Structure formats: C-alpha cells, structure tokens
Short mmCIF file of C-alpha atoms and ligand atoms in Angstrom, two decimals:
data_model
loop_
_atom_site.label_atom_id
_atom_site.label_comp_id
_atom_site.label_asym_id
_atom_site.label_seq_id
_atom_site.Cartn_x
_atom_site.Cartn_y
_atom_site.Cartn_z
CA MET A 1 0.00 0.00 0.00
CA ILE A 2 1.15 3.52 -0.76
CA LEU A 3 -0.07 6.38 1.41
CA TYR A 4 0.19 9.77 -0.28
CA ARG A 5 0.19 12.87 1.83
CA ALA A 6 -0.60 16.15 0.05
CA GLY A 7 -1.36 19.81 0.72
CA TRP A 8 -4.77 19.34 -0.89
CA ILE A 9 -7.01 16.43 -1.80
CA LEU A 10 -9.86 17.05 -4.21
CA PRO A 11 -12.15 14.04 -3.99
CA ILE A 12 -14.76 15.91 -6.17
CA SER A 13 -17.49 13.88 -4.42
CA ARG A 14 -16.98 16.15 -1.40
CA PRO A 15 -15.26 19.49 -0.66
CA PRO A 16 -11.47 19.80 -0.90
CA ILE A 17 -9.48 18.49 2.07
CA ARG A 18 -6.66 20.74 3.16
CA GLY A 19 -3.72 18.56 4.16
CA GLY A 20 -4.90 14.99 3.64
CA PHE A 21 -4.07 11.44 2.71
CA VAL A 22 -4.93 9.10 -0.15
CA GLY A 23 -4.10 5.42 0.17
CA THR A 24 -3.72 3.24 -2.92
CA ASN A 25 -3.13 -0.43 -3.39
CA ALA A 26 -2.69 -2.41 -6.60
CA GLY A 27 -4.06 0.45 -8.67
CA ARG A 28 -7.13 1.07 -6.51
CA ILE A 29 -8.03 3.80 -4.03
CA VAL A 30 -8.23 2.27 -0.55
CA SER A 31 -8.53 5.35 1.68
CA VAL A 32 -9.20 9.11 1.57
CA SER A 33 -8.95 11.13 4.76
CA ALA A 34 -7.87 14.35 6.44
CA ASP A 35 -5.90 12.48 9.10
CA ALA A 36 -3.46 9.65 8.59
CA PRO A 37 -5.51 6.44 8.53
CA ASP A 38 -4.95 3.84 11.23
CA VAL A 39 -2.96 1.16 9.49
CA SER A 40 -1.72 -0.67 12.60
CA SER A 41 -3.89 -3.71 11.82
CA LEU A 42 -2.55 -4.07 8.30
CA SER A 43 0.09 -6.69 7.84
CA GLU A 44 1.36 -5.41 4.51
CA ARG A 45 4.14 -2.93 4.04
CA ILE A 46 3.07 0.70 3.88
CA GLU A 47 5.09 3.26 2.06
CA THR A 48 4.24 6.86 2.96
CA ILE A 49 5.11 9.51 0.38
CA ASP A 50 4.84 13.19 1.26
CA LEU A 51 4.15 15.08 -1.96
CA GLY A 52 4.27 18.54 -0.41
CA ASN A 53 2.03 21.32 -1.63
CA VAL A 54 0.24 19.57 -4.45
CA ALA A 55 -3.44 18.95 -5.09
CA ILE A 56 -4.34 15.33 -5.73
CA LEU A 57 -7.31 14.98 -8.02
CA PRO A 58 -8.83 12.30 -10.21
CA GLY A 59 -7.48 12.09 -13.76
CA LEU A 60 -9.54 14.39 -15.99
CA VAL A 61 -12.14 13.41 -18.55
CA ASN A 62 -12.07 14.73 -22.11
CA ALA A 63 -15.60 13.82 -23.15
CA HIS A 64 -15.22 14.84 -26.80
CA THR A 65 -12.24 14.62 -29.11
CA HIS A 66 -11.30 13.16 -32.49
CA LEU A 67 -7.78 11.78 -32.10
CA GLU A 68 -7.60 10.61 -35.71
CA LEU A 69 -7.65 14.27 -36.84
CA SER A 70 -4.49 15.08 -34.88
CA TRP A 71 -2.48 15.49 -38.10
CA MET A 72 -4.66 18.54 -38.88
CA ARG A 73 -3.07 20.57 -36.10
CA ASN A 74 -2.79 24.17 -37.35
CA ARG A 75 -3.78 23.15 -40.87
CA ILE A 76 -7.21 24.84 -40.98
CA PRO A 77 -7.17 28.45 -39.80
CA PRO A 78 -9.91 29.85 -37.56
CA SER A 79 -13.02 31.01 -39.41
CA ASP A 80 -16.14 33.02 -38.66
CA SER A 81 -18.34 30.55 -40.53
CA MET A 82 -18.56 26.94 -39.44
CA PRO A 83 -19.73 25.58 -42.83
CA VAL A 84 -16.79 27.34 -44.51
CA TRP A 85 -14.42 25.88 -41.91
CA ALA A 86 -15.93 22.39 -42.27
CA SER A 87 -15.64 22.54 -46.08
CA LYS A 88 -11.92 23.19 -45.70
CA LEU A 89 -11.61 20.26 -43.30
CA MET A 90 -13.42 17.96 -45.72
CA ALA A 91 -11.23 19.08 -48.65
CA LEU A 92 -8.03 18.57 -46.66
CA ARG A 93 -9.13 15.16 -45.46
CA ARG A 94 -10.00 14.07 -49.00
CA GLU A 95 -6.62 15.24 -50.23
CA GLN A 96 -4.72 13.41 -47.47
CA GLY A 97 -6.67 10.16 -47.86
CA SER A 98 -5.83 8.64 -44.47
CA ASP A 99 -5.15 9.59 -40.86
CA PRO A 100 -1.45 9.01 -40.10
CA PRO A 101 -0.58 7.31 -36.78
CA GLN A 102 2.36 9.44 -35.62
CA PRO A 103 0.34 12.58 -34.74
CA ILE A 104 -2.26 10.37 -32.99
CA ALA A 105 0.43 8.78 -30.81
CA GLU A 106 1.80 12.24 -30.01
CA ALA A 107 -1.70 13.54 -29.11
CA ILE A 108 -2.28 10.58 -26.80
CA ARG A 109 1.04 11.31 -25.05
CA GLU A 110 0.12 14.99 -24.72
CA SER A 111 -3.33 14.18 -23.35
CA ARG A 112 -1.82 11.96 -20.73
CA ALA A 113 0.82 14.57 -19.81
CA ALA A 114 -2.00 17.10 -19.33
CA GLY A 115 -3.66 14.84 -16.77
CA THR A 116 -6.37 13.15 -18.86
CA ALA A 117 -7.46 9.65 -17.80
CA LEU A 118 -10.61 9.08 -19.82
CA VAL A 119 -11.69 10.18 -23.29
CA GLY A 120 -14.72 10.04 -25.55
CA ASP A 121 -13.05 9.58 -28.92
CA VAL A 122 -15.10 10.10 -32.06
CA THR A 123 -13.81 8.19 -35.08
CA ASN A 124 -14.78 7.63 -38.69
CA THR A 125 -11.74 5.56 -39.70
CA LEU A 126 -10.88 3.75 -36.43
CA ALA A 127 -7.30 4.96 -37.11
CA ALA A 128 -6.67 5.79 -33.44
CA HIS A 129 -8.12 2.59 -32.07
CA ASP A 130 -5.04 0.38 -31.67
CA LEU A 131 -2.94 3.24 -30.32
CA LEU A 132 -5.62 4.10 -27.76
CA SER A 133 -6.11 0.48 -26.85
CA SER A 134 -2.44 0.06 -25.99
CA SER A 135 -2.23 3.41 -24.12
CA ARG A 136 -2.92 4.18 -20.46
CA LEU A 137 -6.15 5.97 -21.41
CA SER A 138 -9.60 4.43 -21.08
CA GLY A 139 -12.88 5.55 -22.54
CA ALA A 140 -15.52 5.35 -25.22
CA VAL A 141 -14.86 4.81 -28.90
CA PHE A 142 -17.68 6.50 -30.78
CA HIS A 143 -17.68 5.09 -34.30
CA GLU A 144 -19.34 7.98 -36.09
CA LEU A 145 -21.49 7.65 -39.19
CA LEU A 146 -22.56 10.27 -41.72
CA GLY A 147 -25.13 9.85 -44.47
CA PHE A 148 -27.86 12.27 -45.43
CA ASN A 149 -29.01 10.28 -48.44
CA SER A 150 -27.71 6.73 -47.90
CA PRO A 151 -30.09 4.35 -49.65
CA SER A 152 -29.76 1.62 -47.00
CA PRO A 153 -29.03 3.00 -43.53
CA ARG A 154 -29.40 -0.42 -41.91
CA GLN A 155 -26.59 -1.82 -44.01
CA VAL A 156 -24.40 1.17 -43.17
CA VAL A 157 -24.91 0.44 -39.47
CA GLU A 158 -24.36 -3.29 -39.93
CA ALA A 159 -21.07 -2.65 -41.72
CA ALA A 160 -19.96 -0.37 -38.87
CA GLN A 161 -20.95 -2.98 -36.31
CA ALA A 162 -18.97 -5.60 -38.20
CA ALA A 163 -15.91 -3.32 -38.19
CA LEU A 164 -16.22 -2.84 -34.41
CA SER A 165 -16.63 -6.55 -33.82
CA ARG A 166 -13.34 -7.24 -35.59
CA LEU A 167 -11.43 -5.16 -33.01
CA ALA A 168 -9.71 -7.03 -30.20
CA PRO A 169 -11.78 -6.77 -26.99
CA ASN A 170 -10.43 -4.43 -24.30
CA PRO A 171 -12.29 -3.83 -21.01
CA ALA A 172 -10.85 -0.29 -20.82
CA TRP A 173 -12.81 0.69 -23.92
CA ARG A 174 -16.51 0.69 -24.83
CA ARG A 175 -17.43 0.97 -28.46
CA SER A 176 -20.63 2.26 -29.94
CA ILE A 177 -21.97 3.60 -33.20
CA VAL A 178 -23.01 7.23 -33.19
CA PRO A 179 -24.46 9.83 -35.60
CA HIS A 180 -22.46 12.91 -36.66
CA ALA A 181 -25.03 15.76 -36.66
CA PRO A 182 -28.60 16.66 -37.68
CA PHE A 183 -27.45 18.16 -41.02
CA SER A 184 -25.32 15.15 -42.03
CA VAL A 185 -27.43 12.18 -40.90
CA SER A 186 -30.85 11.33 -42.37
CA PRO A 187 -33.77 10.49 -40.07
CA ALA A 188 -33.59 6.87 -41.29
CA LEU A 189 -29.91 6.62 -40.41
CA PHE A 190 -30.56 8.23 -37.00
CA GLU A 191 -33.17 5.53 -36.40
CA ALA A 192 -30.92 2.68 -37.47
CA ILE A 193 -28.18 3.99 -35.15
CA ARG A 194 -30.65 4.38 -32.29
CA ASN A 195 -31.80 0.79 -32.73
CA ALA A 196 -28.20 -0.45 -32.70
CA ALA A 197 -27.14 1.63 -29.68
CA GLY A 198 -28.93 -0.35 -26.98
CA ASP A 199 -27.96 1.10 -23.61
CA LEU A 200 -24.57 2.46 -24.72
CA PRO A 201 -23.85 6.20 -24.73
CA VAL A 202 -24.56 8.04 -27.97
CA SER A 203 -22.67 11.19 -28.82
CA VAL A 204 -23.87 13.69 -31.44
CA HIS A 205 -22.75 17.17 -32.50
CA LEU A 206 -25.84 19.21 -31.62
CA GLY A 207 -26.79 22.86 -31.78
CA GLU A 208 -23.25 23.73 -32.80
CA SER A 209 -23.67 26.45 -35.44
CA ARG A 210 -26.23 29.14 -36.33
CA GLU A 211 -26.47 27.51 -39.75
CA GLU A 212 -27.70 24.26 -38.14
CA ILE A 213 -30.58 26.16 -36.53
CA GLU A 214 -31.47 27.74 -39.88
CA PHE A 215 -31.28 24.37 -41.62
CA LEU A 216 -33.66 22.67 -39.17
CA GLU A 217 -36.05 25.62 -39.14
CA GLY A 218 -36.47 26.05 -42.87
CA GLY A 219 -34.17 23.68 -44.77
CA THR A 220 -32.08 26.57 -46.08
CA GLY A 221 -28.64 28.10 -45.59
CA ALA A 222 -25.04 27.07 -45.83
CA TRP A 223 -25.47 23.44 -44.72
CA ARG A 224 -28.20 22.93 -47.33
CA GLU A 225 -25.89 24.38 -49.99
CA LEU A 226 -22.99 22.23 -48.86
CA LEU A 227 -25.09 19.05 -49.03
CA GLY A 228 -26.07 20.01 -52.59
CA ARG A 229 -22.48 20.70 -53.57
CA ILE A 230 -21.18 17.35 -52.38
CA GLY A 231 -24.10 15.40 -53.87
CA ALA A 232 -25.52 14.41 -50.48
CA TRP A 233 -28.84 16.27 -50.61
CA ASN A 234 -31.90 14.14 -49.85
CA GLU A 235 -34.99 15.12 -51.86
CA GLN A 236 -37.27 13.38 -49.36
CA TRP A 237 -36.04 15.35 -46.36
CA ARG A 238 -38.36 18.01 -44.95
CA PRO A 239 -37.20 20.54 -42.39
CA PRO A 240 -38.73 19.70 -39.02
CA GLY A 241 -39.30 23.41 -38.23
CA CYS A 242 -38.01 23.05 -34.69
CA GLY A 243 -34.80 23.31 -32.69
CA PRO A 244 -32.09 20.63 -32.62
CA VAL A 245 -33.05 19.10 -29.25
CA GLU A 246 -36.70 18.74 -30.21
CA TYR A 247 -35.67 17.23 -33.55
CA LEU A 248 -33.49 14.66 -31.83
CA ASP A 249 -36.22 13.96 -29.30
CA ARG A 250 -38.68 13.21 -32.12
CA LEU A 251 -36.10 10.72 -33.41
CA GLY A 252 -36.04 9.03 -29.99
CA LEU A 253 -32.46 9.92 -29.07
CA VAL A 254 -32.90 12.27 -26.12
CA ASN A 255 -32.28 10.14 -23.04
CA ASP A 256 -29.77 9.69 -20.22
CA ARG A 257 -27.22 8.09 -22.59
CA LEU A 258 -27.06 11.12 -24.90
CA LEU A 259 -23.99 13.37 -25.11
CA ALA A 260 -25.13 16.52 -26.91
CA VAL A 261 -21.79 17.94 -27.99
CA HIS A 262 -21.27 21.73 -28.24
CA GLY A 263 -24.79 23.08 -27.63
CA THR A 264 -23.41 26.47 -28.67
CA GLN A 265 -26.76 27.60 -30.09
CA LEU A 266 -29.09 25.94 -27.58
CA GLN A 267 -31.80 28.00 -25.91
CA ALA A 268 -33.23 27.52 -22.43
CA SER A 269 -36.08 25.31 -23.74
CA GLY A 270 -33.72 22.85 -25.47
CA LEU A 271 -31.46 22.72 -22.44
CA ALA A 272 -34.46 22.12 -20.16
CA ARG A 273 -35.52 19.20 -22.36
CA LEU A 274 -32.01 17.71 -22.14
CA ALA A 275 -31.97 18.25 -18.37
CA ALA A 276 -35.35 16.54 -17.94
CA ALA A 277 -34.06 13.52 -19.88
CA ARG A 278 -30.85 13.49 -17.78
CA ALA A 279 -28.77 13.87 -20.92
CA THR A 280 -25.34 15.55 -20.99
CA VAL A 281 -24.12 18.67 -22.77
CA VAL A 282 -20.44 18.59 -23.65
CA GLY A 283 -18.97 22.09 -23.83
CA CYS A 284 -16.00 22.64 -26.16
CA PRO A 285 -15.72 26.45 -26.10
CA ARG A 286 -12.22 26.77 -27.58
CA SER A 287 -13.24 24.77 -30.64
CA ASN A 288 -16.44 26.81 -31.01
CA ARG A 289 -14.37 29.97 -31.20
CA TRP A 290 -11.98 28.46 -33.76
CA THR A 291 -14.63 27.07 -36.12
CA GLY A 292 -16.89 30.12 -36.02
CA ALA A 293 -19.71 28.20 -34.32
CA GLY A 294 -20.08 30.97 -31.74
CA THR A 295 -19.85 31.36 -27.99
CA PRO A 296 -21.53 28.66 -25.91
CA PRO A 297 -23.92 29.92 -23.21
CA VAL A 298 -21.96 28.20 -20.46
CA GLU A 299 -23.82 29.83 -17.57
CA ARG A 300 -27.14 28.90 -19.18
CA PHE A 301 -25.95 25.29 -19.39
CA TYR A 302 -25.48 25.15 -15.63
CA GLU A 303 -28.64 27.14 -14.82
CA SER A 304 -30.71 24.62 -16.79
CA GLY A 305 -29.69 21.78 -14.48
CA VAL A 306 -28.36 19.66 -17.35
CA ARG A 307 -25.24 17.59 -16.71
CA VAL A 308 -22.29 19.46 -18.23
CA ALA A 309 -19.12 17.67 -19.35
CA ILE A 310 -16.08 19.16 -21.10
CA GLY A 311 -14.35 18.27 -24.35
CA THR A 312 -11.48 19.75 -26.30
CA ASP A 313 -12.68 18.57 -29.73
CA SER A 314 -9.87 17.78 -32.17
CA LEU A 315 -6.50 19.34 -32.91
CA ALA A 316 -8.05 20.57 -36.17
CA SER A 317 -9.89 23.23 -34.15
CA VAL A 318 -7.94 23.68 -30.93
CA GLU A 319 -4.35 24.42 -29.90
CA ASP A 320 -3.97 21.40 -27.61
CA LEU A 321 -5.95 18.59 -25.98
CA ASN A 322 -5.35 19.95 -22.49
CA VAL A 323 -8.62 19.81 -20.50
CA PHE A 324 -7.17 22.33 -18.03
CA SER A 325 -6.97 24.85 -20.92
CA GLU A 326 -10.61 24.12 -21.76
CA LEU A 327 -11.50 24.67 -18.10
CA ALA A 328 -9.89 28.11 -18.23
CA GLN A 329 -12.02 29.03 -21.25
CA MET A 330 -15.15 27.73 -19.48
CA ARG A 331 -14.20 29.89 -16.50
CA LEU A 332 -13.92 32.99 -18.73
CA LEU A 333 -17.42 32.33 -20.08
CA ALA A 334 -18.95 31.56 -16.67
CA PRO A 335 -17.20 33.92 -14.25
CA HIS A 336 -19.87 33.60 -11.54
CA LEU A 337 -20.07 29.82 -11.41
CA PRO A 338 -18.40 28.11 -8.44
CA ALA A 339 -15.12 26.62 -9.67
CA SER A 340 -16.17 23.34 -8.06
CA ARG A 341 -18.91 22.95 -10.68
CA LEU A 342 -16.38 23.28 -13.49
CA LEU A 343 -14.13 20.71 -11.84
CA GLU A 344 -17.07 18.30 -11.57
CA SER A 345 -17.65 18.79 -15.29
CA ALA A 346 -14.03 17.87 -16.06
CA THR A 347 -14.20 14.74 -13.90
CA ILE A 348 -17.31 12.95 -12.63
CA ALA A 349 -19.80 14.45 -15.11
CA GLY A 350 -17.68 13.27 -18.04
CA ALA A 351 -17.15 9.86 -16.42
CA GLU A 352 -20.91 9.46 -15.92
CA ALA A 353 -21.68 10.51 -19.49
CA LEU A 354 -19.16 8.03 -20.91
CA GLY A 355 -20.41 5.23 -18.65
CA PHE A 356 -17.29 4.99 -16.46
CA ALA A 357 -18.41 6.60 -13.20
CA HIS A 358 -17.89 3.36 -11.26
CA GLU A 359 -14.14 3.51 -12.04
CA PHE A 360 -13.26 7.17 -12.66
CA GLY A 361 -14.18 10.76 -11.85
CA THR A 362 -13.84 10.98 -8.06
CA ILE A 363 -11.39 9.98 -5.35
CA ASP A 364 -13.46 7.36 -3.54
CA THR A 365 -12.44 4.00 -2.20
CA GLY A 366 -12.76 1.18 -4.69
CA LYS A 367 -12.27 3.36 -7.78
CA ARG A 368 -9.25 3.18 -10.06
CA ALA A 369 -6.30 5.09 -8.62
CA GLU A 370 -5.82 7.10 -11.81
CA LEU A 371 -4.74 10.17 -9.90
CA ILE A 372 -2.81 13.30 -10.71
CA ALA A 373 -0.84 15.64 -8.48
CA VAL A 374 -0.88 19.31 -9.47
CA ARG A 375 1.76 21.57 -7.96
CA VAL A 376 0.10 24.46 -6.10
CA PRO A 377 2.02 27.69 -5.34
CA PRO A 378 2.22 28.33 -1.59
CA ALA A 379 0.23 31.59 -1.82
CA VAL A 380 -2.85 29.86 -3.26
CA ASP A 381 -5.80 29.74 -0.87
CA ASP A 382 -8.62 28.92 -3.25
CA VAL A 383 -7.32 25.71 -4.78
CA GLU A 384 -10.42 25.11 -6.91
CA GLU A 385 -10.07 28.51 -8.55
CA TYR A 386 -6.39 27.82 -9.16
CA LEU A 387 -7.24 24.53 -10.89
CA VAL A 388 -9.49 26.26 -13.44
CA SER A 389 -6.96 28.99 -14.23
CA GLY A 390 -5.34 27.19 -17.20
CA LEU A 391 -2.63 24.78 -16.06
CA GLN A 392 0.11 23.35 -18.23
CA PRO A 393 1.68 19.87 -18.09
CA ASP A 394 4.82 21.11 -16.29
CA VAL A 395 2.86 21.30 -13.00
CA ILE A 396 1.06 17.96 -13.46
CA GLU A 397 2.31 14.53 -12.48
CA TRP A 398 0.68 11.10 -12.42
CA LEU A 399 0.83 9.22 -9.14
CA ASP A 400 2.46 5.84 -9.36
CA THR A 401 -0.19 3.62 -7.81
CA GLU A 402 0.47 0.16 -9.24
ZN1 ZN B 501 -16.37 17.07 -32.69
#
C-alpha cells in the first residue's frame, strides 16, 4: 500500500481536504482522509510519500475529441463561418486520404501529460483505435457515421458494427456507433443507429452552429448548400421546423445516454428538455471559437440543471488537448459559477456521461487510482479557482499507484 500525503485532496465527491491522505493499493483507491488512517492492523508494508504542496485529483475526462484528426493541427485556420471551416476540413481530409498514426500517438502522449485519464473519442476511420487500446487511457470509442441520403441505412450500421466486432476486446474501452449531426445524418440513419445503440452512450454534435438552426427551421442556408455541392442532398427530407433538441427527441435519441456535444446555439427550452431527460451537454468552447460556431452559453448550461461535461474537440480546431486549458475558457465564459462545478464537469460528469463513473471521476475508495498531483504555489488559498486557471503539463504529475 502507498499512502500519499498532500497539501490538498480534491475528492470531487466532497469538498477539498486541506492537508490529507490518499491510500492506494494495486491500482485502486483504498482510503481518503484528512488524518493519517490507522494502518496498525494491516500486515502489509506501507510506504508513505509526502508530496508537499500539491493537489491530488482524479485524472480528468475529455468527453469529446477526435484523435484521428491530430495530423490537422494548425492546418485549418480559424473562421467566422462553421460551414466554410468544415468545407476546408473535408477538402483537406480528401486530399490526405488517411489519418497518419504518428500525430495520434503524439496527441495521446500529450493528453496523458496534461492529466487526462478518460476520453470520448469520435472516429470515422478507427485509425486511433489500436494506439488508444495500448495506451494508459480508457474511454468510449464512438464510431461515427454520416449519411444524409444513404439508400440503405441499416446496411451502413451493420457494416460499422462488423468493423467494431473485428477489433480485439479491451475492457478499458466501450465501443458504440453514433451519428455525426442533424445536417449530415438522415432520419432513417438516426433511427438505425438508435436501434443499434442499446444502452450504450450516444454522442452527437448538436446545436453547434447558427447555420444548423437555420437548416432545421427552414431547410435553407449554408449546410443545405454544402449538401447540394457534395451530392448528399436528400430530396425526401423536410425541415422539421423546430430546434435541434426537439428534432433529436422526435427521433427518440434524447435520453440519459445522450452526449449533446457543443450546444453552442441551444436555448433555455432545449437545455431544459435535455436536463429533464438526464442527458449531458459537452462544452468545447475553444473549438467553437476556432470554427466560427459561436460562444456557448456556459452559464445557461449550468442554470438549466443539465449535466455538463467538457471536451477539447480535435487538434483541427484547438491548440492542444489539455482539458485544463478548456476549463480556463469555461471559467472565462462563466465567471460567476463556483469553480467546483467546473471541476465536476471535467471529472465525474464526463465519467458518468461516458459510462465509467464506477471507475473514474472521483477519489473514492474502490475506484481506479488514476490520480494526478498538481503543484500548487504556496500563496494559493482557493485551490479550486487555481485549478481552473489554465494549467500546463509542467505542474502535473501522475501518481504511481500500481
Ligand atoms: Zn467534434
């Protein structure tokens, strides 16, 4: 058993402990306390390690990224129109033809160095799968499908299921098939995906851009034009004349397994509907700024009572995959929110949304000891505020708990 002593413990499931202890054994958390636990009855050897003025917290959760796009780092400049930005991404991806492994491996290393334990990784090509599977990360593989006019959505889903079933099983990873977005997935494909999902989490880009709202309201605008340009328009499709959450609800996808990613354009009514269904909104504010999607109403997210998780999105639309950087941007957009709420979003809320709350997200006995120690300057009094101020990997270390 290893007993870590630290200036701060942030269990997340309860308030920070100033000067406390975390005991770990064989990769599991065995104790959390303000005072040194009584270990006199234990026969095994106990090693006590004093870490000094650090904050121990659970490894963070990046609930939305696309690791396979890591080679696009700094390749598509920021835009003020998301459809324009997405067209550039599609053109670049077509030109490249495949997602090279080296940048994926580098992005996984960087994520880990920035304190991330768990990820929700969206993939079209499964290019990151083997690298993730052999890494220290755990999480959800969201095999994402697009198709606004596919003639046989069921076959598309069956082919994706077959591809997933060929992957070597790994208990650290859950795999499911998910839809891309309302403007790129036909109602029939949404339905086929819903039927295949069972009780696994389903992630979808939702309410991301103004153009998506326009498209669903009246079937017009830049997404409609783009679908026409790439030969993906569906003559049968009729605009539902409602907002994105209601549209998804009509398709039977709004439930407690849903991760509604971005939500940049969501109004109070849509957020209330998500909250009532116990769904999750995944905020990715740095990516929203980069792609021209807009500014997410972060305070409105929390006011609605919906579960809020945090994602970085991909290196195509963000400088790094550091969840602490994303937290700092969330803080800028929600200056009045208690920092503890943001920290919950970066830990337990993401773990719940991805279906891993029994193993990750808090420092509680029995959970995986995937713990980080963040160096805290001596003058810091409000440790939670410090942790959402934008930390870099040089102050983060993983605890050795094997
Ligand atoms: Zn995304």
